[in-house]
Short mmCIF file of C-alpha atoms and ligand atoms in Angstrom, two decimals:
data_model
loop_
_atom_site.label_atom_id
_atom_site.label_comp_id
_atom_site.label_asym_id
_atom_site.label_seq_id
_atom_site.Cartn_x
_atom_site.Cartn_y
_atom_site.Cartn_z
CA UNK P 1197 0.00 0.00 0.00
CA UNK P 1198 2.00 3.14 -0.86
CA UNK P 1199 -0.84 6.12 -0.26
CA UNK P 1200 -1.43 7.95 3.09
CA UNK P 1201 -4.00 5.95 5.37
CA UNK P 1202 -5.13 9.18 6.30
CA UNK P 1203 -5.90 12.63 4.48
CA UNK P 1204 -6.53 15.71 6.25
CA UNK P 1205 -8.02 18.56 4.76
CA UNK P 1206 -7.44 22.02 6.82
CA UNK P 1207 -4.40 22.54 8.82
CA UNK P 1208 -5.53 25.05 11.43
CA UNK P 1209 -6.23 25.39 15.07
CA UNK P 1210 -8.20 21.76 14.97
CA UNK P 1211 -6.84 20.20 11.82
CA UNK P 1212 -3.02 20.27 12.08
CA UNK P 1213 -2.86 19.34 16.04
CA UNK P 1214 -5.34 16.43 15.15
CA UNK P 1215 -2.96 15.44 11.82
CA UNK P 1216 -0.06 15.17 14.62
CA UNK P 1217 -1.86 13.56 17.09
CA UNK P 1218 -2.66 10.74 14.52
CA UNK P 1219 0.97 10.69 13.29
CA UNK P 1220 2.21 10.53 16.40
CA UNK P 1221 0.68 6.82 16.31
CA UNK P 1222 2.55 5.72 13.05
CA UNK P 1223 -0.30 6.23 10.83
CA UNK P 1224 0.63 8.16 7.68
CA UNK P 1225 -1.32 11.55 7.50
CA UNK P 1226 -1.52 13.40 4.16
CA UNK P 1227 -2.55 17.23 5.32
CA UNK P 1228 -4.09 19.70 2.71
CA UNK P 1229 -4.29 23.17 2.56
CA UNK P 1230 -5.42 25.95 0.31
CA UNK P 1231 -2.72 28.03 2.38
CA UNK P 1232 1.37 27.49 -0.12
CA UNK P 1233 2.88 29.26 3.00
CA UNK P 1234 1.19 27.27 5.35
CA UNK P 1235 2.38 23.55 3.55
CA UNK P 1236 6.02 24.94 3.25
CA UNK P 1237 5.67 25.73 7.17
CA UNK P 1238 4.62 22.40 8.10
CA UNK P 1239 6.65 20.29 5.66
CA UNK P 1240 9.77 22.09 7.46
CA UNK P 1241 8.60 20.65 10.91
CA UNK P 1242 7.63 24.06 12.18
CA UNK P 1243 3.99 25.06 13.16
CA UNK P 1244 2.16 28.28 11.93
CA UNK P 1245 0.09 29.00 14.99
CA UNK P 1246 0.52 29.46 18.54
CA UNK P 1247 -0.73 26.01 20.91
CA UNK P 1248 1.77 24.61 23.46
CA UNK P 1249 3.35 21.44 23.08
CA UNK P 1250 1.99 21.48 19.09
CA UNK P 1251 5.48 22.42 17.36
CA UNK P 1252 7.00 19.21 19.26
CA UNK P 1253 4.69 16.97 17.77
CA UNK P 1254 4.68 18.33 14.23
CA UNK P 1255 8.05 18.61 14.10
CA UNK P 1256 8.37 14.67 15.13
CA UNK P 1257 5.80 13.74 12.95
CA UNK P 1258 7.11 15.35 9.63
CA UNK P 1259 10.91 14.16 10.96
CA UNK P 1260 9.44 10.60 10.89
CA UNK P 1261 7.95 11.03 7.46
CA UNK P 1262 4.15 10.57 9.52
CA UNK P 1263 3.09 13.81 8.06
CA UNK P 1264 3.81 15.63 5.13
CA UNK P 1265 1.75 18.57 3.80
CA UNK P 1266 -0.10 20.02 0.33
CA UNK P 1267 -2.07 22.04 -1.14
CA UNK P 1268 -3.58 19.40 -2.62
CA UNK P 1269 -5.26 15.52 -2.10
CA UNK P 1270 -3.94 12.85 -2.75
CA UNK P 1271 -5.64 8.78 -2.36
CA UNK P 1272 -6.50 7.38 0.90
CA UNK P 1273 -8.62 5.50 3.30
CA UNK P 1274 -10.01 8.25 5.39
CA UNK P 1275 -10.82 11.55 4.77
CA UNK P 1276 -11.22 14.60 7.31
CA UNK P 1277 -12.88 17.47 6.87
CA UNK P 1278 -11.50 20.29 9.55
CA UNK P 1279 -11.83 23.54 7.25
CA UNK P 1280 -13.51 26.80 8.87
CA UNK P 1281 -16.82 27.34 9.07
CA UNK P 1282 -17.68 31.31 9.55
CA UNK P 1283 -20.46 33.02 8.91
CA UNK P 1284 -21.95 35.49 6.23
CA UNK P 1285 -23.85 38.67 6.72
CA UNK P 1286 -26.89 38.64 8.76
CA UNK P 1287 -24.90 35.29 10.87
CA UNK P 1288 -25.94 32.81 8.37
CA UNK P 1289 -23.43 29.89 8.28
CA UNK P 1290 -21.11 29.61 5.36
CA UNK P 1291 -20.24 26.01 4.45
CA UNK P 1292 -18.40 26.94 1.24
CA UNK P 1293 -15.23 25.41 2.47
CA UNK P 1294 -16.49 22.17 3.25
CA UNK P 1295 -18.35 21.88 0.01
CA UNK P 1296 -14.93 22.66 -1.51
CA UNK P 1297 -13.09 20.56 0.73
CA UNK P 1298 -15.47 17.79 -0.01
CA UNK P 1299 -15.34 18.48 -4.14
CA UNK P 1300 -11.65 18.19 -3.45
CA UNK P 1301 -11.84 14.64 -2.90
CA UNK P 1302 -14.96 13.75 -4.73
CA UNK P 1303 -12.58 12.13 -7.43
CA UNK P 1304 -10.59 10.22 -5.03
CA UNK P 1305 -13.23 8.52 -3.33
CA UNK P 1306 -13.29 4.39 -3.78
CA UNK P 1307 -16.10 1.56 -1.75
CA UNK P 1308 -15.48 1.37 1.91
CA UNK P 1309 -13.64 4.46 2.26
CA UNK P 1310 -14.45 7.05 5.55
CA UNK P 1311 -15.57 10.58 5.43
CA UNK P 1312 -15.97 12.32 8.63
CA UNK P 1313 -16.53 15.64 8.77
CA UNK P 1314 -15.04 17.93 12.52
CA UNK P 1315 -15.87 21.52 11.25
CA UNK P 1316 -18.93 23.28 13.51
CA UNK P 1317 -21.04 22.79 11.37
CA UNK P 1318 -25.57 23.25 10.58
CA UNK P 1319 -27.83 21.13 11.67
CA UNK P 1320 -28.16 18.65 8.32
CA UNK P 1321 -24.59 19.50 6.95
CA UNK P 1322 -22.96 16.08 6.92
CA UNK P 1323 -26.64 14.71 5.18
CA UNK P 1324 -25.67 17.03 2.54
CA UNK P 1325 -22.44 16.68 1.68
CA UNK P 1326 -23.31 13.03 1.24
CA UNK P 1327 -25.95 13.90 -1.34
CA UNK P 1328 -23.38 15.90 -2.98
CA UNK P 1329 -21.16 12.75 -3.20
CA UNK P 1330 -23.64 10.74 -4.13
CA UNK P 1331 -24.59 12.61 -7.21
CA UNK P 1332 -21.35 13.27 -8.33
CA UNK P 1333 -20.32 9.51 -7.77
CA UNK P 1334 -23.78 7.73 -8.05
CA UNK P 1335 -21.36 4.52 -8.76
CA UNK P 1336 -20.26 4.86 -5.02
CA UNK P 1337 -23.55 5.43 -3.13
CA UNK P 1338 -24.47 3.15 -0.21
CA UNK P 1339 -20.47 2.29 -0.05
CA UNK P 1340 -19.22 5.02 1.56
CA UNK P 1341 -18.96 5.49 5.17
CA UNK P 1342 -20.08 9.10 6.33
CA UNK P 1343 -19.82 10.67 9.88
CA UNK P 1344 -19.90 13.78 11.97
CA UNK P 1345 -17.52 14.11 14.59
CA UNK P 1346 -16.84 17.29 16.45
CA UNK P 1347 -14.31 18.55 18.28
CA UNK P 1348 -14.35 20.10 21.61
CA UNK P 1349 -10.72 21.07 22.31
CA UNK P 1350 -10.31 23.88 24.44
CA UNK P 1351 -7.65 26.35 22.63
CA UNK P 1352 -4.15 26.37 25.20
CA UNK P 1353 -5.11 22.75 25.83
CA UNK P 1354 -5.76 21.27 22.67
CA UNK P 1355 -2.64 18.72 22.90
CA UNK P 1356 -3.95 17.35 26.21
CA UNK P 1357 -7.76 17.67 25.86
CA UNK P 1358 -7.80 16.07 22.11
CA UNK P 1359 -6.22 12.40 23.78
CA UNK P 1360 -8.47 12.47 27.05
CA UNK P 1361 -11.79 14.92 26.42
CA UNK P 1362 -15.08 11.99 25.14
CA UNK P 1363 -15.65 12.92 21.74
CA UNK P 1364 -19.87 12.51 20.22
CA UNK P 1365 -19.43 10.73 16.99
CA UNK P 1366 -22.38 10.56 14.47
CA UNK P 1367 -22.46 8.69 11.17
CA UNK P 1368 -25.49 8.74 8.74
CA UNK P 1369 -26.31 4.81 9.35
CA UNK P 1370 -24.86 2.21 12.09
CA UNK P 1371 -21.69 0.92 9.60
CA UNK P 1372 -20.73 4.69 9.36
CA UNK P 1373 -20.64 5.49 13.46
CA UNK P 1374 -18.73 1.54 13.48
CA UNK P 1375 -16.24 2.70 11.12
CA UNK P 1376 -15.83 6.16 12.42
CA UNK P 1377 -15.78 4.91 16.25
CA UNK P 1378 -13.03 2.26 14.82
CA UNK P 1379 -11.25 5.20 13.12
CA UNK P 1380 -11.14 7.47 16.77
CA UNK P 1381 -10.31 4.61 19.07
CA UNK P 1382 -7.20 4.52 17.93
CA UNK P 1383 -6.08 8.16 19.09
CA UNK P 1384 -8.64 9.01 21.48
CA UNK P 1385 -8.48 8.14 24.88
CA UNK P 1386 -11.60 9.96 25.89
CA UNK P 1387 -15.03 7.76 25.88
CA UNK P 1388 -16.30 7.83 22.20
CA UNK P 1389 -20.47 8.34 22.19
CA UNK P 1390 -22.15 6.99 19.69
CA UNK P 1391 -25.40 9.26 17.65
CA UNK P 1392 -26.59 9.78 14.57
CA UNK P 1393 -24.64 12.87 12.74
CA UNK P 1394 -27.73 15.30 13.20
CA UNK P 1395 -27.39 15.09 16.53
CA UNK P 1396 -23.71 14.77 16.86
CA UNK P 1397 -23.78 18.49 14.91
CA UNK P 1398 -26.70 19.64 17.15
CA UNK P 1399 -24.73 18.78 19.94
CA UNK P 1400 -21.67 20.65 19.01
CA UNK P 1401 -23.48 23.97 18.76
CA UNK P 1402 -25.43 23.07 21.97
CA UNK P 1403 -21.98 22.65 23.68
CA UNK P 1404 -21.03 25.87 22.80
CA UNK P 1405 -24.38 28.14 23.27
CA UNK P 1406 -25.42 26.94 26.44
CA UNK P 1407 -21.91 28.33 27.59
CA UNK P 1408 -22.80 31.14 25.82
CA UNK P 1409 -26.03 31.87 27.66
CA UNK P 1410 -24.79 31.08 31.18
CA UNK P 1411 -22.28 33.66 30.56
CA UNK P 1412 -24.63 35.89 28.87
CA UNK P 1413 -26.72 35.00 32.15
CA UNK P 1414 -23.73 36.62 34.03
CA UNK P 1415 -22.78 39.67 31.91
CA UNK P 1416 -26.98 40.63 32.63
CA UNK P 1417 -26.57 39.98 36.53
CA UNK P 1418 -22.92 42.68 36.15
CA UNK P 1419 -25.81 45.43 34.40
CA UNK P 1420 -28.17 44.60 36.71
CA UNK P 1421 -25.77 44.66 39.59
CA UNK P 1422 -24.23 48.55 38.47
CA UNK P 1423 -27.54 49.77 38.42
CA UNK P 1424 -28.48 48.31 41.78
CA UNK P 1425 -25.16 49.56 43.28
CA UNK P 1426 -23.91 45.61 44.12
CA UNK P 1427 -20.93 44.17 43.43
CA UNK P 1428 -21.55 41.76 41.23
CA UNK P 1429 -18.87 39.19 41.91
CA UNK P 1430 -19.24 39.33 45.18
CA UNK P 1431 -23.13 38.71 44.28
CA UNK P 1432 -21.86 35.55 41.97
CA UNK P 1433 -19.18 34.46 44.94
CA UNK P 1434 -22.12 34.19 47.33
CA UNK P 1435 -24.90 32.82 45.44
CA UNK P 1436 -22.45 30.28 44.23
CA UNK P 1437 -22.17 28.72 47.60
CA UNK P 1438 -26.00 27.31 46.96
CA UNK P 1439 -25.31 23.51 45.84
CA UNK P 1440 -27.40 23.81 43.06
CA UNK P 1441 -26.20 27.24 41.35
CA UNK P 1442 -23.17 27.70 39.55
CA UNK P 1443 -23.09 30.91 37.45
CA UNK P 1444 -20.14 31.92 35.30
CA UNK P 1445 -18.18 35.01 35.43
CA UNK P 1446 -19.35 38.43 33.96
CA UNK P 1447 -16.79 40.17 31.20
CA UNK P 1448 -16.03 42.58 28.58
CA UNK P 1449 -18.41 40.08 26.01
CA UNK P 1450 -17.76 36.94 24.85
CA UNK P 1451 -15.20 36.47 21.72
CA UNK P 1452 -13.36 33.70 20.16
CA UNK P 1453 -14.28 32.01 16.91
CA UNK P 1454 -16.20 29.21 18.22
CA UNK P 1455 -18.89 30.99 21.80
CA UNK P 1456 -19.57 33.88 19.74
CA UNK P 1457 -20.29 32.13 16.56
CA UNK P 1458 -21.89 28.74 17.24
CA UNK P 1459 -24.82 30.22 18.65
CA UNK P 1460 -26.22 31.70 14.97
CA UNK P 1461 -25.86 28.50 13.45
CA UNK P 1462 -28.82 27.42 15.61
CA UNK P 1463 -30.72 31.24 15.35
CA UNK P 1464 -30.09 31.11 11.70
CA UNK P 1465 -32.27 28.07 10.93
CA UNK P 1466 -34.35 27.50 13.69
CA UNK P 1467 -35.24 31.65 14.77
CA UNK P 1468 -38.74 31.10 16.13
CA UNK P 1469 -37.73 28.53 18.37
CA UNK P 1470 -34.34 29.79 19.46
CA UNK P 1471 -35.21 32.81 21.92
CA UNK P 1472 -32.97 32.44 24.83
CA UNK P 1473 -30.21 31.30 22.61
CA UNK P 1474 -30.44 34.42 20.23
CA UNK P 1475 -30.99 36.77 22.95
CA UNK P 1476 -27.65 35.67 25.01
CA UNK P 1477 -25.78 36.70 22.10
CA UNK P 1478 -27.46 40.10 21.79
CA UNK P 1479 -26.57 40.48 25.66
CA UNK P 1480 -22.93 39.51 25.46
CA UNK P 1481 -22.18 41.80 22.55
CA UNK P 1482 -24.34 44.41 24.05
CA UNK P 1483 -22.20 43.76 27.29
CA UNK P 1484 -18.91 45.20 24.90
CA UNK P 1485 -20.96 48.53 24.04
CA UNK P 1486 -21.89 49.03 27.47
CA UNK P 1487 -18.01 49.03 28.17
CA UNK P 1488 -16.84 51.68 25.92
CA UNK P 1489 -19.93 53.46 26.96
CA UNK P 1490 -18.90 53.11 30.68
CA UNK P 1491 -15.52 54.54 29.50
CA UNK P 1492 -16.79 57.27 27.70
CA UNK P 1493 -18.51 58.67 31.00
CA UNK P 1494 -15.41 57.92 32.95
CA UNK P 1495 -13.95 60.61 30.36
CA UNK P 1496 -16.34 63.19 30.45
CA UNK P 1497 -16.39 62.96 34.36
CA UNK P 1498 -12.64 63.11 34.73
CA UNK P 1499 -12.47 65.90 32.66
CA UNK P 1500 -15.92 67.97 34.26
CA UNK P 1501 -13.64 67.51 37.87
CA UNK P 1502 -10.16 67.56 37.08
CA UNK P 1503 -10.46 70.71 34.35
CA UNK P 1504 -8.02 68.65 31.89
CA UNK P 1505 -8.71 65.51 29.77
CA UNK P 1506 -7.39 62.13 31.14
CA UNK P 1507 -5.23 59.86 29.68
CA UNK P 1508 -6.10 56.05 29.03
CA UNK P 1509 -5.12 52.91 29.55
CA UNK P 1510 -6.50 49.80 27.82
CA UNK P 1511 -5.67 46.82 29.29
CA UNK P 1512 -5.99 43.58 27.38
CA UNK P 1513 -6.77 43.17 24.04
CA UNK P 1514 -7.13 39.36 23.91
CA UNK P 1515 -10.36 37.40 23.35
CA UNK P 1516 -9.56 35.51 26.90
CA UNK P 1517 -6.61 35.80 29.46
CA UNK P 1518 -3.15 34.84 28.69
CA UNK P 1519 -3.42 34.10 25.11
CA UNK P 1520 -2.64 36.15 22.04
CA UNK P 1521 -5.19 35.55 19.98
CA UNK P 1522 -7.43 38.78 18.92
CA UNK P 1523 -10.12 37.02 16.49
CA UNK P 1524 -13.78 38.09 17.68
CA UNK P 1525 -12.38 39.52 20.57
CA UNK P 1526 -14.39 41.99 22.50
CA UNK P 1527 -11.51 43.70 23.96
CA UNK P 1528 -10.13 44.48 20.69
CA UNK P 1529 -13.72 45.79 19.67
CA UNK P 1530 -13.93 48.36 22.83
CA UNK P 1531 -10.64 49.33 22.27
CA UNK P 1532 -11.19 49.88 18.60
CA UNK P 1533 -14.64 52.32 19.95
CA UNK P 1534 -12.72 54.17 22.66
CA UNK P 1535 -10.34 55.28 20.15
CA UNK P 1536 -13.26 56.62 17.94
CA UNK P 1537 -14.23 58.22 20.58
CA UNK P 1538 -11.17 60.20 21.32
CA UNK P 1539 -11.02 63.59 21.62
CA UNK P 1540 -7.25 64.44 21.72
CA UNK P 1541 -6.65 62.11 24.99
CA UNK P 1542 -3.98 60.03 25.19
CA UNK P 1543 -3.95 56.28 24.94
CA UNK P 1544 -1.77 53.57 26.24
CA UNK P 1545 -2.67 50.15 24.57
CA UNK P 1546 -1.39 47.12 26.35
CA UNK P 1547 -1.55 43.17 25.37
CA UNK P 1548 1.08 41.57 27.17
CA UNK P 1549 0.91 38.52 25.11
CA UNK P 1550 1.63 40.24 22.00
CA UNK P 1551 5.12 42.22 21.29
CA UNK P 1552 3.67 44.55 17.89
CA UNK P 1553 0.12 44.77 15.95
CA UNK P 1554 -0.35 46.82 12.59
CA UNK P 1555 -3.16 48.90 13.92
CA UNK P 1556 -2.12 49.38 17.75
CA UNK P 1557 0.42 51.14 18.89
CA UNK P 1558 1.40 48.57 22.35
CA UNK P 1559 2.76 50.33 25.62
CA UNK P 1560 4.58 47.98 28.43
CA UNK P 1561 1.25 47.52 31.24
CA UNK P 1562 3.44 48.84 33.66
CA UNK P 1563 3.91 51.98 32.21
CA UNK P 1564 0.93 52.55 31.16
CA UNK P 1565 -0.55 52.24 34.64
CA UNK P 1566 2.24 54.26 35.77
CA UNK P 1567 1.10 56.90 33.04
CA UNK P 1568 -2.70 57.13 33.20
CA UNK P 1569 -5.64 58.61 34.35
CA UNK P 1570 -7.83 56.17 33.60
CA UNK P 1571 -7.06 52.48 33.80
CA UNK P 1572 -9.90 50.07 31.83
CA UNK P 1573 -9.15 46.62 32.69
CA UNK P 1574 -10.68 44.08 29.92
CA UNK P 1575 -8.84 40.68 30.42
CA UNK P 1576 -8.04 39.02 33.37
CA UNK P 1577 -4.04 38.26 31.69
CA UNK P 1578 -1.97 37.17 34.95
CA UNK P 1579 0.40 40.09 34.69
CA UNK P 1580 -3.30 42.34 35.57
CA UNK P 1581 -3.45 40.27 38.94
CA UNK P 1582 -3.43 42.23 41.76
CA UNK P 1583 -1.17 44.75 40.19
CA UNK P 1584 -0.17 48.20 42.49
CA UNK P 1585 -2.71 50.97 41.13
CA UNK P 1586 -1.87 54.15 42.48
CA UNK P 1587 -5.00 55.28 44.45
CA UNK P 1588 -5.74 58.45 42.71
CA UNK P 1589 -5.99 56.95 39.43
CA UNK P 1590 -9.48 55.73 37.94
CA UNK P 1591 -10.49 52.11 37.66
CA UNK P 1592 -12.64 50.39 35.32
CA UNK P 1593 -12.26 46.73 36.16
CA UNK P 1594 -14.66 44.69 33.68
CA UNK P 1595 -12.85 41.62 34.41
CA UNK P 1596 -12.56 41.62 38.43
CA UNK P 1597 -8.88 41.30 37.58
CA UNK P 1598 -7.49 44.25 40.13
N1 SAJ R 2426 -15.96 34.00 29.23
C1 SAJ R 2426 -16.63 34.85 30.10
N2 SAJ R 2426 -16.98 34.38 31.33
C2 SAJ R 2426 -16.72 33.11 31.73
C3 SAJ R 2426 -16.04 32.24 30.82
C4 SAJ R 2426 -15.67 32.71 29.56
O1 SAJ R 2426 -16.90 36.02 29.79
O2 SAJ R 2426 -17.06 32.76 32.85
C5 SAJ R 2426 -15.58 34.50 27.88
C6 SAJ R 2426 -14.08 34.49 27.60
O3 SAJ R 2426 -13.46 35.62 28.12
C7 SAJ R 2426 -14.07 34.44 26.08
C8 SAJ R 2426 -15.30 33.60 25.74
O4 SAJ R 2426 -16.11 33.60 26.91
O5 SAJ R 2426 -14.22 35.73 25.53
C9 SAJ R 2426 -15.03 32.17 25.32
O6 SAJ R 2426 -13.97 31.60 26.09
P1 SAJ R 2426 -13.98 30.09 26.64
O7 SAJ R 2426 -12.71 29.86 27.38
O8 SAJ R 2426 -15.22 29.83 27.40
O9 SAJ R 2426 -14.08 29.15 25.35
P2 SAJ R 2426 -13.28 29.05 23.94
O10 SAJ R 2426 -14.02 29.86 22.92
O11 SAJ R 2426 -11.83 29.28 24.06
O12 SAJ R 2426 -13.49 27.46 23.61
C10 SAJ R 2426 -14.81 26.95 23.52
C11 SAJ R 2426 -14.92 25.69 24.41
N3 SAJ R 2426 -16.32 25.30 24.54
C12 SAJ R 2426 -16.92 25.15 25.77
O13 SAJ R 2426 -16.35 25.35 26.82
C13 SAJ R 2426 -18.35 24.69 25.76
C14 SAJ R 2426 -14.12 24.55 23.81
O14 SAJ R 2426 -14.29 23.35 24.55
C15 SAJ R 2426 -14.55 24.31 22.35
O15 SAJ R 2426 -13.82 23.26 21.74
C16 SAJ R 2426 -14.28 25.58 21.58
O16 SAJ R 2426 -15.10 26.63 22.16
C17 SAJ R 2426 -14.62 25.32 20.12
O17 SAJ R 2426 -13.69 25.11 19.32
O18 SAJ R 2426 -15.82 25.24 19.78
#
């Protein structure tokens, strides 16, 4: 047998740690994607994203000859779908790359070979793509094995959690979830559930939303709690100690490109039925406006008592602590709205995690405490922690970080 047992199609966040992790267990992993840079990156045994321990096992894998990269397919017995699914306008998912992912292979396909798809993706996806095959291939239909199986890797972890964390796996008949469960065992050390793949899709956006609404459960208590003149994780500390409650911790919003997103796959097809899950996103991004807002009057007040406009600092711009990764972060979207709002004050921009962006101009966090008026904390990044803040200066801590 000279082809790859295994071809991978998407090398991101999900797909390349999950290429490793299989070639780390001698099985031959062909990985594709669209991305030249990305392949030549690989195929040197370095890693194009930031994830501890992921660089050690890529670079053993493509040392061993376990994983080699392309932009394109090649013949195998498995294929895996782990290409992005974002969303268009109005937050209607866009499965363009797993159509094209899946076209990719159409001519490669051959009896008994698996497809499993990992991307988030809507309700009914994984049905469809196997239409699509079918119709192409009509030669092939009832011979394939097809299956949904998402992941649920927590980003900082992802090495550890992909081995241990239970993984839902769905096929579209019983052969399909024997074959994919088959496929899994072999990496996973995690329990492997067995569904049917419209459930095992449902479930991934479930994971995700009903974190989504318990914070978005929080971030309402933190308005609620301003208003009322309580502090609100204080409120959360002591309501916490019931046996039975366990609510999450308010923020600047929710971010990241799987909370913030999920969610609308769900709203987007299903918008009658879908209230509390549509409204806890319109509460954690409304939670981000309320912050600039908040900073706004912090502004107009300093300046109304002190004669003088203040100076700023914005602390965090990451989408959670101690990471460097700004995609759907709400930080970076107050930040972005106190600047617009700027009226000749000066700003110091801090993200410890990151040494230079194109847009922001970064200050060291010490500094900029030392230097400002104002001090807006937005993630909870351990160099925040108890930090000395000067008692005359003004703190906004949406993060309960000082
Ligand atoms: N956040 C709060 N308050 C909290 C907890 C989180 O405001 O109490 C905010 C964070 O600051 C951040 C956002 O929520 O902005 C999301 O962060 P997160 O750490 O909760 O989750 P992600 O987006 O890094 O990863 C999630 C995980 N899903 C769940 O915990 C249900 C992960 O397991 C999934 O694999 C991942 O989404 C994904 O890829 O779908």
């Amino acid at each position: 047998m000279d082809h790859p047992e295994v071809v991978m199609i998407g090398l991101g966040y999900i797909g390349l740690p999950t290429a490793a992790l299989i070639a780390q267990n001698q099985t031959r992993v062909h990985g594709v994607d669209i991305n030249p840079k990305v392949v030549d990156i690989i195929n040197s045994g370095k890693i194009h994203i930031i994830e501890p321990e992921l660089d050690k096992a890529v670079a053993e894998a493509v040392e061993k000859g376990y994983l080699k990269a392309a932009t394109t397919p090649v013949e195998a017995n498995t294929y895996l779908i782990v290409v992005p699914t974002p969303f268009k306008e109005k937050n209607e998912p866009d499965i363009s790359f797993v159509e094209s992912a899946t076209k990719a292979i159409l001519h490669l396909l051959k009896p008994g070979d698996l497809y499993i798809i990992e991307s988030t993706s809507p309700i009914g996806t994984t049905e469809k793509m196997m239409d699509l095959i079918y119709l192409e291939r009509p030669e092939l239909d009832g011979e394939l094995h097809i299956a949904y199986c998402p992941e649920r890797v927590l980003p900082g972890n992802v090495m550890y959690e992909l081995v241990h964390n239970d993984r839902v796996i769905g096929g579209v008949d019983e052969v399909s979830t024997d074959k994919a469960v088959a496929f899994y065992t072999q990496f996973i050390q995690g329990d492997l559930h067995r569904t049917n793949a419209r459930t095992a899709e449902m479930c991934k956006l479930v994971e995700n939303s009903s974190r989504d609404v318990q914070i978005a459960f929080a971030n309402e208590l933190s308005l609620i709690c301003d208003k009322a003149d309580i502090n609100v994780w204080e409120l959360i500390e002591l309501a916490n100690k019931h046996p039975r409650v366990n609510i999450l911790q308010p923020g600047c919003g929710v971010g990241g490109h799987c909370i913030a997103v999920d969610p609308y796959f769900i709203v987007a097809d299903y918008p009658m039925e879908s209230k509390i899950i549509g409204t806890a996103r319109e509460i954690n991004n409304y939670k981000s406006f309320w912050c600039a807002e908040k900073v706004q009057s912090a502004k107009l007040e300093f300046e109304l008592r002190n004669g003088h406009k203040p100076s700023i600092a914005i602390m965090g711009l990451a989408f959670k602590p101690n990471i460097d990764d700004l995609r759907e972060s709400p930080a970076k979207y107050i930040a972005q709205k106190i600047l617009q709002n700027a009226n000749n004050e000066e700003h110091y921009i801090v993200e410890p995690n990151i040494e230079t962006h194109k847009v922001f101009k970064l200050t060291d966090y010490k500094e900029a405490v030392k230097k400002a008026d104002i001090i807006v904390f937005l993630v909870a990044h351990k160099e925040f922690k108890d930090m000395e803040v000067p008692k005359n200066k003004v703190v906004l801590d949406f993060c309960n970080v000082n």
